Amino acid sequence: MPSTAGSTRPTNAPKRPELPDRVRRFGAAERMVHRATGILMLLCLASAACLYLGPLAQLVGRRFLVATVHKWTGILLPLPLLLGLLSAEFRADLRRLNRFAPYDREWLRAVRRRWTWPEARPAGKFNAGQKLFAGWIAGAVLVMAATGLLMWFRGLLPFVSRTSAIFVHDVLAWAIALVLYGHLRKAFQDPEARRGMRTGYVSRAWAQRHHARWLSRDRTDS
């Protein structure tokens, strides 16, 4: 018999089949985009805190280094998303996030009325809250990048315009910090959702309970 030592899996081998109790939720590209964006966002916010909060600024010091980290993490924030567009799976998820369905309005109505049972909050692969969060954070990042560049290249604008950019940048930074806190809080309340982003797979029971419309249909279009 020929030796199998050192053999590798063929490049055209099929994907690992799903087990009866689990569902593939995210591919490698989607997880890497989420991870890279999260790291850049946290670095950007942490460096901003070290620049603008007096006690932290005194504790950390190295203001030029911190300012450089803050500038470049802000500039690089859109890069993971742009690279993710090379992945068909990631593009499919972007289409889902940008498409509101009638049942998303039911989800929002249930949230307003504080209905917590899963049947009252129908969802596809992403619920309405996740869609709103994705859209809001994408717009906020673009505004932060634009106002940050206006502050960086201060000689290109009159004083009033730069002052306005600083005001918008600072207010939006606090808003982003609060929204991210809510996002992280929700994530820590749902270990299965975190496992899905970490490993790519979730339990079928969890998917049926919280994303039944995604599980019950062809998962490429829900």
Short mmCIF file of C-alpha atoms in Angstrom, two decimals:
data_model
loop_
_atom_site.label_atom_id
_atom_site.label_comp_id
_atom_site.label_asym_id
_atom_site.label_seq_id
_atom_site.Cartn_x
_atom_site.Cartn_y
_atom_site.Cartn_z
CA MET A 1 0.00 0.00 0.00
CA PRO A 2 1.28 3.52 -0.71
CA SER A 3 2.21 5.54 2.34
CA THR A 4 -0.17 8.30 3.42
CA ALA A 5 2.41 10.08 5.56
CA GLY A 6 2.65 13.76 4.73
CA SER A 7 -0.42 13.67 2.50
CA THR A 8 -2.55 16.77 2.36
CA ARG A 9 -6.22 17.31 1.78
CA PRO A 10 -6.95 17.91 -1.95
CA THR A 11 -7.73 21.52 -2.75
CA ASN A 12 -10.97 20.48 -4.45
CA ALA A 13 -12.15 18.41 -1.48
CA PRO A 14 -15.73 19.18 -0.38
CA LYS A 15 -16.40 21.29 2.67
CA ARG A 16 -16.75 19.53 5.98
CA PRO A 17 -20.36 18.31 6.13
CA GLU A 18 -22.66 19.83 8.70
CA LEU A 19 -23.57 17.62 11.60
CA PRO A 20 -27.26 17.15 12.43
CA ASP A 21 -26.94 19.35 15.52
CA ARG A 22 -25.00 22.24 13.99
CA VAL A 23 -25.30 24.78 11.16
CA ARG A 24 -22.54 26.62 9.29
CA ARG A 25 -23.16 30.31 9.93
CA PHE A 26 -20.01 32.18 8.89
CA GLY A 27 -17.10 31.45 6.60
CA ALA A 28 -13.46 32.32 7.22
CA ALA A 29 -13.66 35.63 5.33
CA GLU A 30 -16.64 36.87 7.35
CA ARG A 31 -14.98 35.97 10.64
CA MET A 32 -11.70 37.62 9.67
CA VAL A 33 -13.44 40.84 8.58
CA HIS A 34 -15.34 40.96 11.87
CA ARG A 35 -12.20 40.26 13.91
CA ALA A 36 -9.98 42.75 12.07
CA THR A 37 -12.63 45.48 12.17
CA GLY A 38 -13.17 44.89 15.88
CA ILE A 39 -9.46 45.10 16.68
CA LEU A 40 -9.04 48.30 14.66
CA MET A 41 -12.14 49.84 16.25
CA LEU A 42 -10.99 49.04 19.79
CA LEU A 43 -7.49 50.39 19.09
CA CYS A 44 -8.98 53.55 17.63
CA LEU A 45 -11.26 54.11 20.61
CA ALA A 46 -8.56 53.24 23.16
CA SER A 47 -6.08 55.64 21.57
CA ALA A 48 -8.77 58.34 21.43
CA ALA A 49 -9.41 57.87 25.16
CA CYS A 50 -5.66 58.23 25.84
CA LEU A 51 -5.61 61.47 23.84
CA TYR A 52 -8.72 63.16 25.23
CA LEU A 53 -9.07 61.94 28.81
CA GLY A 54 -6.60 63.74 31.07
CA PRO A 55 -5.83 60.98 33.61
CA LEU A 56 -5.27 58.41 30.84
CA ALA A 57 -3.15 60.83 28.84
CA GLN A 58 -0.88 61.40 31.84
CA LEU A 59 -0.71 57.68 32.62
CA VAL A 60 0.17 56.56 29.09
CA GLY A 61 2.19 59.52 27.83
CA ARG A 62 3.88 59.12 24.40
CA ARG A 63 1.31 61.43 22.85
CA PHE A 64 2.87 61.43 19.38
CA LEU A 65 2.84 57.61 19.23
CA VAL A 66 -0.73 57.42 20.53
CA ALA A 67 -1.86 60.06 18.02
CA THR A 68 -0.20 58.12 15.19
CA VAL A 69 -1.92 54.89 16.23
CA HIS A 70 -5.25 56.72 16.42
CA LYS A 71 -4.90 58.28 12.98
CA TRP A 72 -3.86 55.13 11.17
CA THR A 73 -6.35 52.80 12.84
CA GLY A 74 -9.07 55.24 11.81
CA ILE A 75 -7.82 55.34 8.22
CA LEU A 76 -7.51 51.55 8.04
CA LEU A 77 -10.96 50.82 9.50
CA PRO A 78 -12.69 50.41 6.10
CA LEU A 79 -9.90 48.14 4.78
CA PRO A 80 -11.15 44.78 6.18
CA LEU A 81 -14.57 45.39 4.65
CA LEU A 82 -13.05 46.27 1.27
CA LEU A 83 -10.92 43.12 1.32
CA GLY A 84 -13.94 41.10 2.39
CA LEU A 85 -15.66 42.05 -0.86
CA LEU A 86 -13.38 39.51 -2.55
CA SER A 87 -15.39 36.77 -0.81
CA ALA A 88 -18.72 35.69 -2.31
CA GLU A 89 -19.99 34.64 1.14
CA PHE A 90 -19.20 38.06 2.57
CA ARG A 91 -20.92 39.83 -0.33
CA ALA A 92 -23.98 37.64 0.22
CA ASP A 93 -24.09 38.65 3.89
CA LEU A 94 -23.81 42.32 2.94
CA ARG A 95 -26.86 41.91 0.71
CA ARG A 96 -28.76 40.36 3.60
CA LEU A 97 -27.74 43.18 5.94
CA ASN A 98 -28.88 45.80 3.43
CA ARG A 99 -32.28 44.24 2.78
CA PHE A 100 -35.21 44.80 5.14
CA ALA A 101 -37.98 42.21 5.02
CA PRO A 102 -41.56 42.52 6.33
CA TYR A 103 -40.72 40.31 9.31
CA ASP A 104 -37.99 42.78 10.33
CA ARG A 105 -40.73 45.27 11.12
CA GLU A 106 -42.33 42.62 13.33
CA TRP A 107 -38.98 42.22 15.13
CA LEU A 108 -38.74 45.96 15.78
CA ARG A 109 -42.35 46.12 16.95
CA ALA A 110 -41.67 43.28 19.40
CA VAL A 111 -38.63 45.14 20.75
CA ARG A 112 -40.66 48.31 21.29
CA ARG A 113 -43.31 46.32 23.15
CA ARG A 114 -40.66 44.40 25.12
CA TRP A 115 -41.77 41.03 23.79
CA THR A 116 -38.88 38.65 24.36
CA TRP A 117 -40.14 35.25 23.20
CA PRO A 118 -38.49 34.16 19.93
CA GLU A 119 -41.76 33.69 18.04
CA ALA A 120 -42.47 37.41 18.43
CA ARG A 121 -39.09 38.31 16.92
CA PRO A 122 -38.83 36.57 13.54
CA ALA A 123 -35.47 36.87 11.82
CA GLY A 124 -33.51 35.63 8.85
CA LYS A 125 -29.78 35.15 9.13
CA PHE A 126 -29.59 38.62 10.70
CA ASN A 127 -32.31 40.22 12.78
CA ALA A 128 -33.47 43.80 12.32
CA GLY A 129 -31.31 45.05 15.17
CA GLN A 130 -28.18 43.61 13.60
CA LYS A 131 -29.08 45.19 10.26
CA LEU A 132 -29.59 48.60 11.85
CA PHE A 133 -26.34 48.28 13.80
CA ALA A 134 -24.36 47.35 10.68
CA GLY A 135 -25.77 50.26 8.69
CA TRP A 136 -25.28 52.76 11.50
CA ILE A 137 -21.70 51.73 12.30
CA ALA A 138 -20.74 51.77 8.60
CA GLY A 139 -22.05 55.33 8.23
CA ALA A 140 -20.43 56.43 11.49
CA VAL A 141 -17.03 55.08 10.42
CA LEU A 142 -17.21 57.02 7.15
CA VAL A 143 -18.15 60.26 8.94
CA MET A 144 -15.39 59.73 11.52
CA ALA A 145 -12.83 59.14 8.77
CA ALA A 146 -13.94 62.26 6.88
CA THR A 147 -13.91 64.54 9.94
CA GLY A 148 -10.63 63.03 11.12
CA LEU A 149 -8.98 63.84 7.80
CA LEU A 150 -10.31 67.40 8.01
CA MET A 151 -8.73 67.73 11.45
CA TRP A 152 -5.47 66.14 10.30
CA PHE A 153 -5.02 68.41 7.29
CA ARG A 154 -5.98 71.50 9.20
CA GLY A 155 -4.44 73.95 6.74
CA LEU A 156 -6.92 73.04 4.02
CA LEU A 157 -10.01 74.46 5.75
CA PRO A 158 -10.98 77.70 7.45
CA PHE A 159 -11.12 77.70 11.24
CA VAL A 160 -14.90 77.46 11.45
CA SER A 161 -14.99 74.33 9.29
CA ARG A 162 -12.29 72.66 11.36
CA THR A 163 -14.12 73.50 14.56
CA SER A 164 -17.27 71.91 13.19
CA ALA A 165 -15.30 68.80 12.20
CA ILE A 166 -13.88 68.52 15.72
CA PHE A 167 -17.35 68.84 17.26
CA VAL A 168 -18.89 66.18 15.00
CA HIS A 169 -15.88 63.88 15.48
CA ASP A 170 -16.00 64.09 19.27
CA VAL A 171 -19.76 63.68 19.61
CA LEU A 172 -19.83 60.76 17.20
CA ALA A 173 -16.92 59.10 19.01
CA TRP A 174 -18.98 59.04 22.23
CA ALA A 175 -21.98 57.68 20.31
CA ILE A 176 -19.87 54.91 18.77
CA ALA A 177 -18.46 53.98 22.17
CA LEU A 178 -21.98 53.68 23.63
CA VAL A 179 -23.30 51.66 20.68
CA LEU A 180 -20.30 49.31 20.79
CA TYR A 181 -20.83 48.84 24.51
CA GLY A 182 -24.39 47.74 23.78
CA HIS A 183 -23.17 45.45 21.01
CA LEU A 184 -20.58 43.78 23.25
CA ARG A 185 -23.09 43.46 26.06
CA LYS A 186 -25.52 41.64 23.78
CA ALA A 187 -22.72 39.40 22.51
CA PHE A 188 -21.68 38.38 26.01
CA GLN A 189 -25.30 37.54 26.81
CA ASP A 190 -25.39 35.04 23.92
CA PRO A 191 -22.53 32.50 24.03
CA GLU A 192 -23.87 30.64 20.99
CA ALA A 193 -23.72 33.78 18.83
CA ARG A 194 -20.10 34.29 19.93
CA ARG A 195 -19.32 30.66 19.11
CA GLY A 196 -20.75 31.18 15.64
CA MET A 197 -18.40 34.09 15.01
CA ARG A 198 -15.45 32.26 16.54
CA THR A 199 -15.83 28.84 14.91
CA GLY A 200 -18.27 29.48 12.06
CA TYR A 201 -20.86 27.03 13.40
CA VAL A 202 -23.88 27.31 15.70
CA SER A 203 -26.22 24.74 17.14
CA ARG A 204 -29.25 23.92 15.03
CA ALA A 205 -31.51 24.45 18.05
CA TRP A 206 -30.19 28.00 18.53
CA ALA A 207 -30.63 28.81 14.85
CA GLN A 208 -34.17 27.45 14.89
CA ARG A 209 -35.01 29.48 17.98
CA HIS A 210 -33.52 32.86 17.00
CA HIS A 211 -33.18 32.75 13.18
CA ALA A 212 -35.89 30.36 12.09
CA ARG A 213 -36.53 32.05 8.74
CA TRP A 214 -32.88 31.58 7.82
CA LEU A 215 -32.83 27.95 8.90
CA SER A 216 -36.15 26.95 7.35
CA ARG A 217 -35.33 28.37 3.90
CA ASP A 218 -32.45 28.13 1.48
CA ARG A 219 -29.86 29.97 3.55
CA THR A 220 -28.42 31.78 0.56
CA ASP A 221 -31.31 34.22 0.29
CA SER A 222 -32.68 34.81 3.77
#
